[in-house]
Amino acid sequence: MQRLICHVDMDAFFVSVEELFDPALRGKPVVVGGKRDQRGVVAAASYAARKFGVHSAMPLRTASQLCPQAIFVDGHPERYREYSGRVFDVLNTFSPLVEMASIDEAYIDLTGTDRLHGPPMKAAHSLRTAIVRATNLKCSLGLASSRLVAKVSSDQAKPSGVLYILPGQEARFLAPLDVRKIPGVGKKTEAALHKIGIRRVGDLARLDESFLAARFGRWGLALAGKARGADAGGWFDAEIGAHEDPKSISHEHTFGQDSADTAQLETVLLRLSEMVARRLREHELYARTIQLKLRDEDFLTITRAASLDHATQLDREIAGAVTRLFREAWDGRKPVRLLGVHAGNLQTFEGQMSLLDEPETARLRQAFRSVDHIRNRFGEASVSLAKTLRAGLRERVHENPFDLPGKQPKKGS
DNA sequence: TCTGGGGTCCTAGGACCC
DNA sequence: TCTGGGGTCCTAGGACCC
């Protein structure tokens, strides 16, 4: 069956939500992200502000210079989450296959829903009407046979439009667009492509795959696929709405003023560690690798990581690890602009428990190493011996109620 | 211009193992 | 020891997205 993916993108989301809470903002140049003289960047700008060249990710101070009459407001994440949830609920009434890709955009799989919702354009308009009714917010919709093309087409439909790319027309739709329109092509890749004379997606599609692969590595290969409209690998291929645990959890803080006050810096690290630990517990995840991020007054940024001998979700252990890293990494003189705490190598409960049982896992690992060693030295003749050993060990493993089947260590070489 | 905070994925070198 | 070729894990950094 022909896949039909719809990408929903809320228009000027943060600004529009703020306008709901303060209608006086409507039509005015509005910048969401903080005060005009604060350290920080623009999270969202109203269309009136964009006319002055203000755009998201721009420093607030720059935005203030470009558009002195702009109204600067703080962001309200709780409000955005609330409205994001409403959008999700609406989409969920159209199809169970819904995925919020970020706070203001979603994918919905409408494959095979024409009996229910009518043809693609009709379905899209019903969707948009339902969203407006539930939120009073505008959005743009892109429909296509892949996530990639759906996303690009919703962008082309802005503001407040609907665009459907017919199956088979993907490459024709993409060809005249700037390469920058392809998700994943940022400033650097764009510059690299411009350097070799490639400006539009069509130029990219004409290139040899092997040339792109040689020039841009694995990413080049994906790029070639994308230029032709394919969901080239990774997340783009995944089923819509598949739940996935986060791969990392982090918090960071930029100081209002750079600081070289050890006590203050370590207090912030402690607080960030607590925030990370709390979120780990919320997700019921355990981190094995703790990473410090440190940015100095010259904006020089380093990261230092340490892997623990067991995974944790405890404030104390995370703070301890990150403080050790900090004391090694910071000379105590250069003022610090930013500190961050990052938890990676995340494990679920089961993985965590088998690791807790340390002498047992150490013995197991040792045993498997011996098995592999025997196999390497004595070849095929030893296979049955290895099998027997494994079977025996699996029994032992099962005795541990927290260790689930299928969790044995990986085979050696 | 003076550069947030939360993520994902990729690369590359080195340690270590067999 | 002049020296191979898998593989995994760890760490650091960077591009990119919203």
CSV table of C-alpha atoms (C1' of nucleotides) in Angstrom, one decimal:
chain,number,residue,atom,x,y,z
A,1,MET,CA,0.0,0.0,0.0
A,2,GLN,CA,1.2,3.5,-0.8
A,3,ARG,CA,2.5,5.1,2.4
A,4,LEU,CA,0.9,8.5,3.3
A,5,ILE,CA,2.8,10.5,5.8
A,6,CYS,CA,1.6,13.9,7.1
A,7,HIS,CA,3.9,16.3,8.7
A,8,VAL,CA,2.2,18.9,10.9
A,9,ASP,CA,4.2,22.1,11.8
A,10,MET,CA,2.8,24.7,14.0
A,11,ASP,CA,3.3,28.3,12.7
A,12,ALA,CA,5.4,30.5,14.9
A,13,PHE,CA,4.4,28.2,17.8
A,14,PHE,CA,5.8,30.0,20.9
A,15,VAL,CA,4.8,33.4,19.7
A,16,SER,CA,1.3,32.2,18.8
A,17,VAL,CA,0.8,30.6,22.2
A,18,GLU,CA,2.0,33.8,24.0
A,19,GLU,CA,-0.5,35.7,21.9
A,20,LEU,CA,-3.3,33.5,23.2
A,21,PHE,CA,-2.4,34.5,26.8
A,22,ASP,CA,-1.8,38.2,25.9
A,23,PRO,CA,-3.9,39.2,22.8
A,24,ALA,CA,-2.3,42.7,22.9
A,25,LEU,CA,0.8,41.0,21.4
A,26,ARG,CA,-1.1,40.2,18.2
A,27,GLY,CA,0.4,41.6,15.0
A,28,LYS,CA,3.3,43.2,16.8
A,29,PRO,CA,7.0,42.4,16.6
A,30,VAL,CA,7.4,39.9,19.4
A,31,VAL,CA,10.5,38.0,20.4
A,32,VAL,CA,10.2,35.0,22.7
A,33,GLY,CA,13.3,33.9,24.6
A,34,GLY,CA,14.2,36.4,27.3
A,35,LYS,CA,14.8,40.1,28.0
A,36,ARG,CA,16.5,42.2,25.4
A,37,ASP,CA,19.7,42.6,27.3
A,38,GLN,CA,20.0,39.1,28.5
A,39,ARG,CA,22.4,36.4,27.5
A,40,GLY,CA,20.5,34.0,25.3
A,41,VAL,CA,19.0,33.6,21.9
A,42,VAL,CA,15.7,34.1,20.2
A,43,ALA,CA,13.5,31.0,20.6
A,44,ALA,CA,10.8,32.4,18.3
A,45,ALA,CA,10.0,35.6,16.5
A,46,SER,CA,6.6,36.8,15.2
A,47,TYR,CA,6.2,37.5,11.5
A,48,ALA,CA,6.3,41.2,12.2
A,49,ALA,CA,9.6,40.9,14.0
A,50,ARG,CA,11.0,38.7,11.2
A,51,LYS,CA,10.5,41.6,8.8
A,52,PHE,CA,13.4,43.3,10.6
A,53,GLY,CA,15.7,40.3,10.1
A,54,VAL,CA,15.1,38.8,13.5
A,55,HIS,CA,15.1,35.0,13.5
A,56,SER,CA,15.4,32.1,15.9
A,57,ALA,CA,18.8,31.3,17.3
A,58,MET,CA,19.9,34.9,17.0
A,59,PRO,CA,21.3,36.5,20.1
A,60,LEU,CA,18.7,38.5,22.0
A,61,ARG,CA,21.0,41.5,22.0
A,62,THR,CA,21.3,41.4,18.2
A,63,ALA,CA,17.5,41.1,17.8
A,64,SER,CA,17.1,44.1,20.1
A,65,GLN,CA,19.4,46.2,17.8
A,66,LEU,CA,17.7,45.1,14.6
A,67,CYS,CA,14.2,45.7,16.0
A,68,PRO,CA,14.3,48.1,19.0
A,69,GLN,CA,10.5,48.3,19.1
A,70,ALA,CA,10.1,44.6,19.5
A,71,ILE,CA,8.4,43.2,22.6
A,72,PHE,CA,10.6,40.7,24.4
A,73,VAL,CA,8.9,38.0,26.5
A,74,ASP,CA,10.1,35.1,28.5
A,75,GLY,CA,9.3,31.6,27.2
A,76,HIS,CA,6.7,29.5,29.1
A,77,PRO,CA,7.6,25.8,28.5
A,78,GLU,CA,4.6,24.6,30.5
A,79,ARG,CA,2.2,26.5,28.2
A,80,TYR,CA,3.9,25.0,25.1
A,81,ARG,CA,3.8,21.5,26.5
A,82,GLU,CA,0.1,22.0,27.2
A,83,TYR,CA,-0.7,23.1,23.7
A,84,SER,CA,1.6,20.5,22.2
A,85,GLY,CA,-0.4,17.9,24.1
A,86,ARG,CA,-3.6,19.2,22.7
A,87,VAL,CA,-2.3,18.9,19.2
A,88,PHE,CA,-1.2,15.4,19.9
A,89,ASP,CA,-4.7,14.5,21.2
A,90,VAL,CA,-6.3,15.8,18.1
A,91,LEU,CA,-4.0,13.9,15.8
A,92,ASN,CA,-4.6,10.8,17.8
A,93,THR,CA,-8.2,10.9,16.9
A,94,PHE,CA,-7.2,10.6,13.2
A,95,SER,CA,-4.7,7.8,13.5
A,96,PRO,CA,-3.0,5.9,16.3
A,97,LEU,CA,0.3,6.3,14.5
A,98,VAL,CA,1.3,9.7,15.8
A,99,GLU,CA,4.7,11.0,16.8
A,100,MET,CA,5.6,14.4,18.2
A,101,ALA,CA,9.0,15.0,16.6
A,102,SER,CA,9.5,18.1,18.7
A,103,ILE,CA,7.2,20.4,20.8
A,104,ASP,CA,5.8,22.0,17.7
A,105,GLU,CA,5.8,19.4,15.0
A,106,ALA,CA,4.4,16.0,14.5
A,107,TYR,CA,4.2,13.1,12.1
A,108,ILE,CA,1.0,11.2,11.5
A,109,ASP,CA,0.7,8.1,9.4
A,110,LEU,CA,-2.5,8.3,7.3
A,111,THR,CA,-1.7,5.3,5.2
A,112,GLY,CA,-4.9,3.5,4.4
A,113,THR,CA,-7.3,5.9,6.1
A,114,ASP,CA,-9.0,7.2,2.9
A,115,ARG,CA,-12.2,5.2,3.8
A,116,LEU,CA,-12.3,7.0,7.1
A,117,HIS,CA,-10.9,10.5,6.2
A,118,GLY,CA,-11.3,10.7,2.4
A,119,PRO,CA,-8.5,11.5,0.0
A,120,PRO,CA,-5.3,13.1,1.3
A,121,MET,CA,-6.1,16.7,0.8
A,122,LYS,CA,-9.5,16.3,2.4
A,123,ALA,CA,-8.0,14.5,5.4
A,124,ALA,CA,-5.4,17.3,5.7
A,125,HIS,CA,-8.0,20.0,5.8
A,126,SER,CA,-10.1,18.2,8.4
A,127,LEU,CA,-6.9,17.8,10.5
A,128,ARG,CA,-6.1,21.4,10.3
A,129,THR,CA,-9.7,22.4,11.1
A,130,ALA,CA,-9.7,20.1,14.2
A,131,ILE,CA,-6.3,21.6,15.4
A,132,VAL,CA,-7.6,25.1,15.0
A,133,ARG,CA,-10.8,24.2,16.9
A,134,ALA,CA,-8.8,22.6,19.8
A,135,THR,CA,-6.0,25.2,20.1
A,136,ASN,CA,-6.8,28.4,18.2
A,137,LEU,CA,-3.4,28.0,16.6
A,138,LYS,CA,-2.4,27.9,13.0
A,139,CYS,CA,-0.3,25.2,11.4
A,140,SER,CA,1.0,24.0,8.1
A,141,LEU,CA,0.7,20.5,6.7
A,142,GLY,CA,2.8,18.5,4.3
A,143,LEU,CA,1.7,15.2,2.8
A,144,ALA,CA,3.9,12.8,1.0
A,145,SER,CA,5.0,9.2,0.7
A,146,SER,CA,8.0,9.7,3.1
A,147,ARG,CA,8.8,11.6,6.3
A,148,LEU,CA,11.5,13.6,4.5
A,149,VAL,CA,9.3,14.9,1.7
A,150,ALA,CA,6.4,15.4,4.1
A,151,LYS,CA,8.6,17.6,6.2
A,152,VAL,CA,10.0,19.6,3.3
A,153,SER,CA,6.5,20.1,1.9
A,154,SER,CA,5.0,21.4,5.2
A,155,ASP,CA,7.9,23.9,5.2
A,156,GLN,CA,7.0,25.0,1.6
A,157,ALA,CA,3.4,25.3,2.7
A,158,LYS,CA,4.1,27.9,5.4
A,159,PRO,CA,2.4,29.9,6.6
A,160,SER,CA,-0.9,28.1,7.2
A,161,GLY,CA,-0.9,26.0,4.1
A,162,VAL,CA,-1.3,22.5,3.0
A,163,LEU,CA,0.8,20.8,0.3
A,164,TYR,CA,0.5,17.3,-1.0
A,165,ILE,CA,3.3,15.8,-3.1
A,166,LEU,CA,1.8,13.1,-5.3
A,167,PRO,CA,3.6,9.7,-5.3
A,168,GLY,CA,6.2,9.7,-8.0
A,169,GLN,CA,6.6,13.4,-8.0
A,170,GLU,CA,9.1,13.6,-5.0
A,171,ALA,CA,12.3,14.2,-7.0
A,172,ARG,CA,10.6,16.8,-9.2
A,173,PHE,CA,9.3,18.6,-6.2
A,174,LEU,CA,12.7,18.7,-4.5
A,175,ALA,CA,14.9,19.4,-7.5
A,176,PRO,CA,14.5,23.2,-7.6
A,177,LEU,CA,14.9,23.7,-3.9
A,178,ASP,CA,18.0,25.0,-2.2
A,179,VAL,CA,20.1,22.1,-0.7
A,180,ARG,CA,19.6,23.8,2.7
A,181,LYS,CA,16.0,22.7,2.6
A,182,ILE,CA,17.0,19.1,3.2
A,183,PRO,CA,16.8,18.2,6.9
A,184,GLY,CA,20.4,17.6,8.0
A,185,VAL,CA,22.0,20.0,5.6
A,186,GLY,CA,23.1,22.9,7.8
A,187,LYS,CA,25.5,25.8,7.3
A,188,LYS,CA,28.6,23.7,7.0
A,189,THR,CA,27.3,21.1,4.6
A,190,GLU,CA,25.7,23.8,2.5
A,191,ALA,CA,29.0,25.6,2.3
A,192,ALA,CA,30.8,22.4,1.3
A,193,LEU,CA,28.2,21.7,-1.4
A,194,HIS,CA,28.3,25.2,-2.7
A,195,LYS,CA,32.1,24.9,-3.0
A,196,ILE,CA,31.7,22.1,-5.5
A,197,GLY,CA,29.0,23.9,-7.4
A,198,ILE,CA,25.9,22.3,-5.9
A,199,ARG,CA,23.2,24.7,-4.9
A,200,ARG,CA,19.9,22.9,-5.5
A,201,VAL,CA,18.6,19.5,-4.6
A,202,GLY,CA,18.4,18.6,-8.3
A,203,ASP,CA,22.2,19.2,-8.7
A,204,LEU,CA,22.7,16.8,-5.8
A,205,ALA,CA,20.4,14.1,-7.3
A,206,ARG,CA,22.4,14.1,-10.5
A,207,LEU,CA,25.7,13.4,-8.8
A,208,ASP,CA,27.2,9.9,-8.6
A,209,GLU,CA,26.5,8.2,-5.3
A,210,SER,CA,30.1,6.9,-5.1
A,211,PHE,CA,31.3,10.5,-5.5
A,212,LEU,CA,29.2,11.7,-2.6
A,213,ALA,CA,30.2,8.8,-0.4
A,214,ALA,CA,33.9,9.5,-1.1
A,215,ARG,CA,33.5,13.2,-0.4
A,216,PHE,CA,31.0,13.1,2.5
A,217,GLY,CA,31.3,9.6,3.9
A,218,ARG,CA,28.3,7.7,5.1
A,219,TRP,CA,26.4,11.0,5.3
A,220,GLY,CA,27.0,11.5,1.6
A,221,LEU,CA,25.3,8.3,0.7
A,222,ALA,CA,22.2,9.2,2.7
A,223,LEU,CA,22.3,12.6,1.1
A,224,ALA,CA,22.1,11.0,-2.4
A,225,GLY,CA,19.0,9.1,-1.3
A,226,LYS,CA,17.4,12.2,0.3
A,227,ALA,CA,17.9,14.2,-2.9
A,228,ARG,CA,15.7,11.7,-4.6
A,229,GLY,CA,13.1,11.9,-1.8
A,230,ALA,CA,13.8,8.6,0.0
A,231,ASP,CA,13.8,8.2,3.7
A,232,ALA,CA,17.4,7.4,3.7
A,233,GLY,CA,18.1,5.4,6.8
A,234,GLY,CA,18.0,5.7,10.5
A,235,TRP,CA,15.2,7.5,12.2
A,236,PHE,CA,13.5,8.5,8.9
A,237,ASP,CA,12.8,4.9,8.2
A,238,ALA,CA,11.3,4.1,11.5
A,239,GLU,CA,7.6,3.5,12.0
A,240,ILE,CA,5.7,6.5,13.1
A,241,GLY,CA,4.8,6.5,16.8
A,242,ALA,CA,7.3,3.8,17.9
A,243,HIS,CA,8.2,4.7,21.4
A,244,GLU,CA,11.8,4.9,22.1
A,245,ASP,CA,13.7,5.5,25.4
A,246,PRO,CA,15.9,8.6,25.4
A,247,LYS,CA,19.5,8.0,24.6
A,248,SER,CA,20.8,10.7,26.9
A,249,ILE,CA,19.6,13.2,29.5
A,250,SER,CA,21.4,16.4,30.2
A,251,HIS,CA,21.0,19.8,31.8
A,252,GLU,CA,23.2,22.8,31.4
A,253,HIS,CA,23.4,26.4,32.6
A,254,THR,CA,24.9,29.6,31.2
A,255,PHE,CA,25.7,32.0,34.0
A,256,GLY,CA,24.3,35.5,33.8
A,257,GLN,CA,27.9,36.6,34.4
A,258,ASP,CA,31.0,34.4,34.0
A,259,SER,CA,32.2,33.0,37.3
A,260,ALA,CA,35.4,31.8,38.8
A,261,ASP,CA,33.9,31.2,42.2
A,262,THR,CA,34.6,27.5,42.9
A,263,ALA,CA,31.8,27.2,45.5
A,264,GLN,CA,29.2,28.8,43.1
A,265,LEU,CA,30.3,26.6,40.2
A,266,GLU,CA,30.2,23.4,42.2
A,267,THR,CA,26.8,24.3,43.6
A,268,VAL,CA,25.5,24.6,40.1
A,269,LEU,CA,27.0,21.3,39.2
A,270,LEU,CA,25.2,19.7,42.1
A,271,ARG,CA,21.9,21.3,41.1
A,272,LEU,CA,22.3,20.1,37.5
A,273,SER,CA,23.2,16.6,38.7
A,274,GLU,CA,20.0,16.5,40.8
A,275,MET,CA,18.0,17.6,37.8
A,276,VAL,CA,19.6,14.9,35.6
A,277,ALA,CA,19.1,12.2,38.3
A,278,ARG,CA,15.4,13.1,38.8
A,279,ARG,CA,14.8,12.8,35.1
A,280,LEU,CA,16.6,9.5,35.0
A,281,ARG,CA,14.3,8.2,37.7
A,282,GLU,CA,11.3,9.5,35.9
A,283,HIS,CA,12.3,7.5,32.8
A,284,GLU,CA,13.4,4.6,35.0
A,285,LEU,CA,16.8,4.7,33.4
A,286,TYR,CA,20.3,4.3,34.7
A,287,ALA,CA,23.4,6.1,33.4
A,288,ARG,CA,26.8,4.5,33.0
A,289,THR,CA,28.6,7.5,31.5
A,290,ILE,CA,28.6,11.0,33.1
A,291,GLN,CA,29.8,13.9,31.1
A,292,LEU,CA,30.9,17.4,32.2
A,293,LYS,CA,30.5,20.3,29.8
A,294,LEU,CA,32.6,23.4,30.5
A,295,ARG,CA,32.6,26.6,28.4
A,296,ASP,CA,35.0,29.4,29.4
A,297,GLU,CA,34.7,33.1,28.9
A,298,ASP,CA,36.3,32.8,25.4
A,299,PHE,CA,33.5,30.4,24.5
A,300,LEU,CA,36.0,27.6,24.3
A,301,THR,CA,34.0,24.5,25.1
A,302,ILE,CA,35.3,21.1,26.3
A,303,THR,CA,33.6,17.9,27.5
A,304,ARG,CA,35.1,15.4,29.9
A,305,ALA,CA,33.4,12.0,30.4
A,306,ALA,CA,33.8,9.1,32.8
A,307,SER,CA,32.2,5.7,32.7
A,308,LEU,CA,31.2,4.3,36.0
A,309,ASP,CA,31.7,0.6,37.0
A,310,HIS,CA,27.9,0.5,37.4
A,311,ALA,CA,25.0,2.4,36.1
A,312,THR,CA,23.3,4.9,38.4
A,313,GLN,CA,20.3,7.2,38.9
A,314,LEU,CA,21.5,8.6,42.2
A,315,ASP,CA,22.2,12.4,42.6
A,316,ARG,CA,25.1,11.7,44.8
A,317,GLU,CA,27.0,9.4,42.4
A,318,ILE,CA,26.3,11.7,39.4
A,319,ALA,CA,27.4,14.8,41.3
A,320,GLY,CA,30.5,13.0,42.6
A,321,ALA,CA,31.6,11.9,39.1
A,322,VAL,CA,31.0,15.2,37.6
A,323,THR,CA,32.7,17.1,40.4
A,324,ARG,CA,35.8,14.9,40.0
A,325,LEU,CA,35.8,15.7,36.3
A,326,PHE,CA,35.4,19.4,36.9
A,327,ARG,CA,38.3,19.5,39.4
A,328,GLU,CA,40.5,17.8,36.8
A,329,ALA,CA,39.4,20.0,33.9
A,330,TRP,CA,39.3,23.5,35.4
A,331,ASP,CA,42.4,25.4,36.4
A,332,GLY,CA,40.5,27.5,38.9
A,333,ARG,CA,41.3,30.8,37.2
A,334,LYS,CA,39.6,31.2,33.9
A,335,PRO,CA,36.0,32.4,34.4
A,336,VAL,CA,33.4,29.9,33.4
A,337,ARG,CA,30.5,30.8,31.2
A,338,LEU,CA,28.6,27.5,31.1
A,339,LEU,CA,28.4,24.2,33.0
A,340,GLY,CA,26.6,21.1,31.9
A,341,VAL,CA,25.9,17.6,33.2
A,342,HIS,CA,25.1,14.9,30.7
A,343,ALA,CA,24.1,11.3,31.4
A,344,GLY,CA,24.7,8.8,28.6
A,345,ASN,CA,25.0,5.1,28.0
A,346,LEU,CA,21.6,4.7,29.5
A,347,GLN,CA,20.3,1.3,30.6
A,348,THR,CA,17.0,0.0,31.7
A,349,PHE,CA,16.2,-1.7,35.0
A,350,GLU,CA,17.1,-5.2,33.9
A,351,GLY,CA,20.5,-4.2,32.5
A,352,GLN,CA,21.2,-2.3,35.7
A,353,MET,CA,20.4,-5.2,38.0
A,354,SER,CA,22.6,-7.7,36.2
A,355,LEU,CA,25.4,-5.2,36.6
A,356,LEU,CA,24.7,-4.7,40.3
A,357,ASP,CA,25.4,-8.4,40.8
A,358,GLU,CA,29.1,-7.7,40.3
A,359,PRO,CA,31.1,-10.8,41.3
A,360,GLU,CA,28.6,-12.9,39.3
A,361,THR,CA,28.9,-10.9,36.1
A,362,ALA,CA,32.7,-10.7,36.5
A,363,ARG,CA,32.8,-14.5,36.7
A,364,LEU,CA,30.5,-14.9,33.8
A,365,ARG,CA,32.5,-12.6,31.6
A,366,GLN,CA,35.6,-14.5,32.6
A,367,ALA,CA,33.9,-17.8,31.8
A,368,PHE,CA,32.8,-16.6,28.3
A,369,ARG,CA,36.2,-15.3,27.6
A,370,SER,CA,37.6,-18.7,28.4
A,371,VAL,CA,35.1,-20.4,26.1
A,372,ASP,CA,36.0,-18.1,23.3
A,373,HIS,CA,39.6,-18.6,23.9
A,374,ILE,CA,39.2,-22.4,23.7
A,375,ARG,CA,37.3,-22.1,20.5
A,376,ASN,CA,39.9,-19.9,19.0
A,377,ARG,CA,42.7,-22.2,19.9
A,378,PHE,CA,41.1,-25.6,19.2
A,379,GLY,CA,38.7,-24.7,16.4
A,380,GLU,CA,35.6,-26.5,15.4
A,381,ALA,CA,36.4,-29.5,17.6
A,382,SER,CA,35.7,-27.5,20.7
A,383,VAL,CA,32.2,-26.2,19.6
A,384,SER,CA,30.3,-28.8,21.6
A,385,LEU,CA,32.3,-28.1,24.6
A,386,ALA,CA,31.5,-24.4,24.2
A,387,LYS,CA,27.8,-25.0,23.8
A,388,THR,CA,27.7,-27.1,26.9
A,389,LEU,CA,29.5,-24.5,28.9
A,390,ARG,CA,27.1,-21.8,27.6
A,391,ALA,CA,24.0,-23.9,28.4
A,392,GLY,CA,25.4,-24.4,31.9
A,393,LEU,CA,26.0,-20.8,32.4
A,394,ARG,CA,22.6,-19.8,31.1
A,395,GLU,CA,21.1,-21.9,33.9
A,396,ARG,CA,23.0,-19.9,36.4
A,397,VAL,CA,22.0,-16.7,34.8
A,398,HIS,CA,18.3,-17.6,35.0
A,399,GLU,CA,18.7,-18.1,38.7
A,400,ASN,CA,19.0,-14.4,39.0
A,401,PRO,CA,15.4,-13.3,38.8
A,402,PHE,CA,16.4,-9.8,37.5
A,403,ASP,CA,18.3,-11.1,34.5
A,404,LEU,CA,16.2,-11.8,31.5
A,405,PRO,CA,16.8,-14.3,28.7
A,406,GLY,CA,18.6,-13.0,25.7
A,407,LYS,CA,20.9,-10.8,27.8
A,408,GLN,CA,24.0,-12.9,27.6
A,409,PRO,CA,27.2,-11.2,26.8
A,410,LYS,CA,28.0,-10.8,23.1
A,411,LYS,CA,30.0,-13.6,21.4
A,412,GLY,CA,33.7,-13.0,21.1
A,413,SER,CA,35.5,-13.0,17.8
B,1,DT,C1',26.1,40.0,16.2
B,2,DC,C1',28.5,37.8,20.8
B,3,DT,C1',26.6,33.5,20.7
B,4,DG,C1',20.4,29.0,25.2
B,5,DG,C1',19.1,24.4,26.2
B,6,DG,C1',17.6,20.0,25.0
B,7,DG,C1',18.5,16.4,22.1
B,8,DT,C1',20.4,12.9,18.0
B,9,DC,C1',23.8,11.0,15.1
B,10,DC,C1',28.5,10.6,13.2
B,11,DT,C1',33.7,10.4,13.2
B,12,DA,C1',38.1,9.3,14.7
B,13,DG,C1',41.8,7.7,17.6
B,14,DG,C1',43.3,4.7,21.2
B,15,DA,C1',42.9,0.8,24.5
B,16,DC,C1',42.1,-3.7,24.7
B,17,DC,C1',40.7,-8.4,23.2
B,18,DC,C1',41.2,-12.7,20.4
C,1,DT,C1',59.1,-9.1,17.0
C,2,DC,C1',60.0,-6.6,11.9
C,3,DT,C1',53.9,-7.5,12.4
C,4,DG,C1',47.4,-8.8,10.8
C,5,DG,C1',42.9,-8.1,11.1
C,6,DG,C1',38.9,-8.6,13.0
C,7,DG,C1',35.9,-6.5,16.9
C,8,DT,C1',34.1,-3.5,21.0
C,9,DC,C1',34.3,0.1,24.2
C,10,DC,C1',35.7,4.7,25.6
C,11,DT,C1',36.4,9.5,25.0
C,12,DA,C1',36.3,14.1,22.6
C,13,DG,C1',34.4,16.9,19.4
C,14,DG,C1',31.3,18.5,15.9
C,15,DA,C1',27.1,19.1,12.8
C,16,DC,C1',22.6,19.5,13.0
C,17,DC,C1',17.6,20.0,14.6
C,18,DC,C1',13.8,22.7,17.1
